[in-house]
CSV table of C-alpha atoms in Angstrom, one decimal:
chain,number,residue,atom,x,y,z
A,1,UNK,CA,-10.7,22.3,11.1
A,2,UNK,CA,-13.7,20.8,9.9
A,3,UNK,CA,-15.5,17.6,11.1
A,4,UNK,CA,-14.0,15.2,8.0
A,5,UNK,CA,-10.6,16.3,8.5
A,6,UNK,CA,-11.1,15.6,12.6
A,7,UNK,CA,-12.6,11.8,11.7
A,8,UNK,CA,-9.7,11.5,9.4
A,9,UNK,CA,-7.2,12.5,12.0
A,10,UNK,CA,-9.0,10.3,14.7
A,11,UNK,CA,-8.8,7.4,12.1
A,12,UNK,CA,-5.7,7.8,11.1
A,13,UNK,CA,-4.7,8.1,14.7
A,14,UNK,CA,-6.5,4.4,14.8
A,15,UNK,CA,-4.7,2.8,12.3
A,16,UNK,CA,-1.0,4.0,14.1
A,17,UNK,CA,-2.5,2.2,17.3
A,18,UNK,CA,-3.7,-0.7,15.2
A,19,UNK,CA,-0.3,-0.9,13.4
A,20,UNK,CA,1.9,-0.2,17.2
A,21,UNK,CA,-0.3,-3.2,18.4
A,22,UNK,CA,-0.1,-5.5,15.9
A,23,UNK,CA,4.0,-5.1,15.6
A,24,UNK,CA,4.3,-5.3,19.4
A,25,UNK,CA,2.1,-8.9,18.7
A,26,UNK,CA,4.2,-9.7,16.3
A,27,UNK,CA,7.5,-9.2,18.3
A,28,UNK,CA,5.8,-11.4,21.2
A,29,UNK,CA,4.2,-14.0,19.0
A,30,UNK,CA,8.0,-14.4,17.3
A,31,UNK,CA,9.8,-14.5,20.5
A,32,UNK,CA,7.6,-17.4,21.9
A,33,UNK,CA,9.6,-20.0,19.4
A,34,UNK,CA,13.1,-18.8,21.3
A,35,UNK,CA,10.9,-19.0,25.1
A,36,UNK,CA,9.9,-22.5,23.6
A,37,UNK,CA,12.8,-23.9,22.5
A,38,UNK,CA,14.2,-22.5,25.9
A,39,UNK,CA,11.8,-24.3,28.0
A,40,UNK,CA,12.6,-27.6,26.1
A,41,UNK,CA,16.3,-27.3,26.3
A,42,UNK,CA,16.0,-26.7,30.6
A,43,UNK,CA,13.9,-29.2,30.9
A,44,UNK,CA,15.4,-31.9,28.9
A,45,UNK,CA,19.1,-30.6,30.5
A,46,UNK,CA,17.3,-31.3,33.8
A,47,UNK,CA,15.4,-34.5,32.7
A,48,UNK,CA,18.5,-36.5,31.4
A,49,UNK,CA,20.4,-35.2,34.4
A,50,UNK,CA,19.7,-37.9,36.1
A,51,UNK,CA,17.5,-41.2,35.9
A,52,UNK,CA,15.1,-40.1,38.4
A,53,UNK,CA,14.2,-37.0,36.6
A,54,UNK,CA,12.9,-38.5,33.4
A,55,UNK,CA,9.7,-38.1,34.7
A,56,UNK,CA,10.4,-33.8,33.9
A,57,UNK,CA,9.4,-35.0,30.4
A,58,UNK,CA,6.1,-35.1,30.5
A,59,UNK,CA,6.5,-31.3,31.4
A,60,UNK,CA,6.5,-31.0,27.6
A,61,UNK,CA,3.5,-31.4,26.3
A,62,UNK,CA,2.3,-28.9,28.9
A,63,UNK,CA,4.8,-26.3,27.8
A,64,UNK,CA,4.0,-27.3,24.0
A,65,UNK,CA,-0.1,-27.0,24.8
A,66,UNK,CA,0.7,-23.3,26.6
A,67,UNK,CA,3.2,-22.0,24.7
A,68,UNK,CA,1.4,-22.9,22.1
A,69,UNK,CA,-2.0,-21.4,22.3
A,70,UNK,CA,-0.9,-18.5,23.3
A,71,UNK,CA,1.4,-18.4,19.7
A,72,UNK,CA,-1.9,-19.1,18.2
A,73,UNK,CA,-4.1,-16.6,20.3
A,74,UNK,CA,-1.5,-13.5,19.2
A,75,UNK,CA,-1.3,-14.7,15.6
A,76,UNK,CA,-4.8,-14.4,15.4
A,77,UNK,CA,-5.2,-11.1,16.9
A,78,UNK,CA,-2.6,-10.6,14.0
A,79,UNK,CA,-4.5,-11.6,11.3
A,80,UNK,CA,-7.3,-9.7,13.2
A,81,UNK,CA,-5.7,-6.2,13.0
A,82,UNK,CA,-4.8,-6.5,9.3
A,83,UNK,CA,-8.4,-7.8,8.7
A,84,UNK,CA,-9.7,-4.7,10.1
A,85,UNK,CA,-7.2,-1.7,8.8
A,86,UNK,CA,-8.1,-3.5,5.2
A,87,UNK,CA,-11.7,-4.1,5.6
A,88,UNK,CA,-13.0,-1.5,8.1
A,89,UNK,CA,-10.5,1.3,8.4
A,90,UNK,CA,-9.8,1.5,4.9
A,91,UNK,CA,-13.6,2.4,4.1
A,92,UNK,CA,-13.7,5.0,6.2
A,93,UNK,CA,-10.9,6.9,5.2
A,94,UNK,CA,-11.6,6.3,2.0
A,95,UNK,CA,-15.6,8.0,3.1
A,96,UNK,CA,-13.9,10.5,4.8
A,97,UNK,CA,-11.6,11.9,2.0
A,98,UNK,CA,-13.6,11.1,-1.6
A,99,UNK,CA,-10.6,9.1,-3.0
A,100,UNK,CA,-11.5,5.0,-3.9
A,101,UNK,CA,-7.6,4.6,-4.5
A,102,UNK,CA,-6.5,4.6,-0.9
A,103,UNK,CA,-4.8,1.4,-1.5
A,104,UNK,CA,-2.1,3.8,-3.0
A,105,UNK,CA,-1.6,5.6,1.1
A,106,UNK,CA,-2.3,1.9,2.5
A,107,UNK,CA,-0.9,0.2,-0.2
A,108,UNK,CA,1.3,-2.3,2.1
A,109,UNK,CA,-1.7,-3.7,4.2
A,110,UNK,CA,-3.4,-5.3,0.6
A,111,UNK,CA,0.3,-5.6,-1.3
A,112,UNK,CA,1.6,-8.2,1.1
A,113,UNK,CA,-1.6,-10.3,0.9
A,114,UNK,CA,-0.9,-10.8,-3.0
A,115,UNK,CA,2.6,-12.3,-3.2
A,116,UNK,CA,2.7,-15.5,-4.9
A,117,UNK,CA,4.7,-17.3,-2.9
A,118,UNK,CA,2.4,-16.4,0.1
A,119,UNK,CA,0.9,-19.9,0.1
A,120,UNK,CA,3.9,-21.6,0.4
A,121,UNK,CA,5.0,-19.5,3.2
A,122,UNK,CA,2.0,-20.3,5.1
A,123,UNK,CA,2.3,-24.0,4.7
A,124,UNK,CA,6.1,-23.6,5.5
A,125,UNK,CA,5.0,-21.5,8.5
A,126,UNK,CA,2.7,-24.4,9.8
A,127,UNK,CA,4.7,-27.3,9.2
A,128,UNK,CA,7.4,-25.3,11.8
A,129,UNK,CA,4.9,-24.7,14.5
A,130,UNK,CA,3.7,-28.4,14.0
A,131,UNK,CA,7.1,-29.6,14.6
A,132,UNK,CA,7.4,-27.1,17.4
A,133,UNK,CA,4.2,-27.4,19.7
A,134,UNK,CA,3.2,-30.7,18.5
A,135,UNK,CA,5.9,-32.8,17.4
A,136,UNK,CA,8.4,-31.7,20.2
A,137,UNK,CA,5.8,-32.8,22.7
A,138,UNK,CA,4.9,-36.2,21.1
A,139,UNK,CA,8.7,-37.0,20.9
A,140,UNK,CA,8.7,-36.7,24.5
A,141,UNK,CA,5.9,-38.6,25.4
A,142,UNK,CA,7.8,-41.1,23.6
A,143,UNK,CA,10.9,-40.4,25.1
A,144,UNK,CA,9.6,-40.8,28.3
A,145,UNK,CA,7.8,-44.2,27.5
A,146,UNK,CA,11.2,-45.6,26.3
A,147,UNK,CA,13.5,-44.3,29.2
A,148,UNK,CA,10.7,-44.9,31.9
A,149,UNK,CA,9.7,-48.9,32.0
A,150,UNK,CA,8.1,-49.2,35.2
A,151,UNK,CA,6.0,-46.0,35.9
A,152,UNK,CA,2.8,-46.1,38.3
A,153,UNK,CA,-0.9,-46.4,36.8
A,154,UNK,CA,-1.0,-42.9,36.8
A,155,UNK,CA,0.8,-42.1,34.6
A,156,UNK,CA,0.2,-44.8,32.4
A,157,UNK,CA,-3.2,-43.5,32.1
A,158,UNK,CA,-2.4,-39.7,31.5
A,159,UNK,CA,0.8,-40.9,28.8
C-alpha cells in the first residue's frame, strides 16, 4: 500500500469519526428540548403545588440559561463538524485521489446545505428555541411576579 492510499484511509477514517461525533451531537442536542420541557413540567407541578412553592419558579430561567447554552454549545460544534468535512476534509481527499468531483462520494455534506427551503427551516428552528429557552423563562418571571405579591428585596432585585 502506498503512502496516498494510507492518508486516504486515515482520512477517510476521520471523516467516520467526524460523522459518529456529530450524530451522537446531534442525538444529545435534540434530546435537550424533551430534558427541558421535563425540567419545566417538575418544577411548575411542584411550584403550583402549593402557595409556598411559587418561589420554585424562578428556577426557570436558570434551567432555560443552562439548558440552553449547552443546546447552543452542541449545535455549534454541529455546524463545526460539517464546516470542516466540507471545507477541510474534502480537500484533502480530493489531493489525495486526483478527482475535483468528490462532491459525488460526499455529495450529502454540500446537497443538504442547498435546499431551498433551508432558510425557512432555520428561522422556524430559532423561533422554537426562542420560545423554549427564552420565552418559557420570561413567562415565569412573570408568573412568579403575579402569584408572588409580597416577596423580600431580594428578590425584587434579582426578578
Amino acid at each position: 500500500m502506498n503512502d496516498k492510499q494510507q492518508m486516504l484511509e486515515v482520512y477517510l477514517k476521520e471523516y467516520e469519526k467526524l460523522k459518529d461525533e456529530q450524530t451522537q451531537r446531534i442525538g444529545f442536542r435534540d434530546n435537550l428540548l424533551y430534558v427541558t420541557l421535563g425540567a419545566f413540567g417538575a418544577v411548575i407541578s411542584f411550584a403550583l403545588a402549593n402557595t409556598t412553592n411559587y418561589y420554585a419558579l424562578l428556577v426557570i430561567p436558570w434551567v432555560c440559561l443552562i439548558l440552553g447554552w449547552t443546546y447552543l454549545v452542541n449545535d455549534e460544534k454541529i455546524s463545526a463538524l460539517g464546516r470542516y468535512i466540507r471545507l477541510n476534509l474534502v480537500e484533502k481527499i480530493k489531493e489525495q485521489t486526483g478527482h475535483t468531483d468528490i462532491e459525488s462520494i460526499f455529495g450529502w455534506e454540500i446537497v443538504h446545505r442547498s435546499d431551498r427551503r433551508r432558510k425557512r427551516r432555520k428561522i422556524e428552528q430559532l423561533i422554537i428555541d426562542e420560545i423554549t429557552f427564552v420565552f418559557s423563562g420570561v413567562i415565569a418571571l412573570v408568573a412568579f411576579r403575579f402569584l408572588v405579591t409580597q416577596f423580600p428585596v431580594t428578590i425584587h432585585i434579582l426578578w
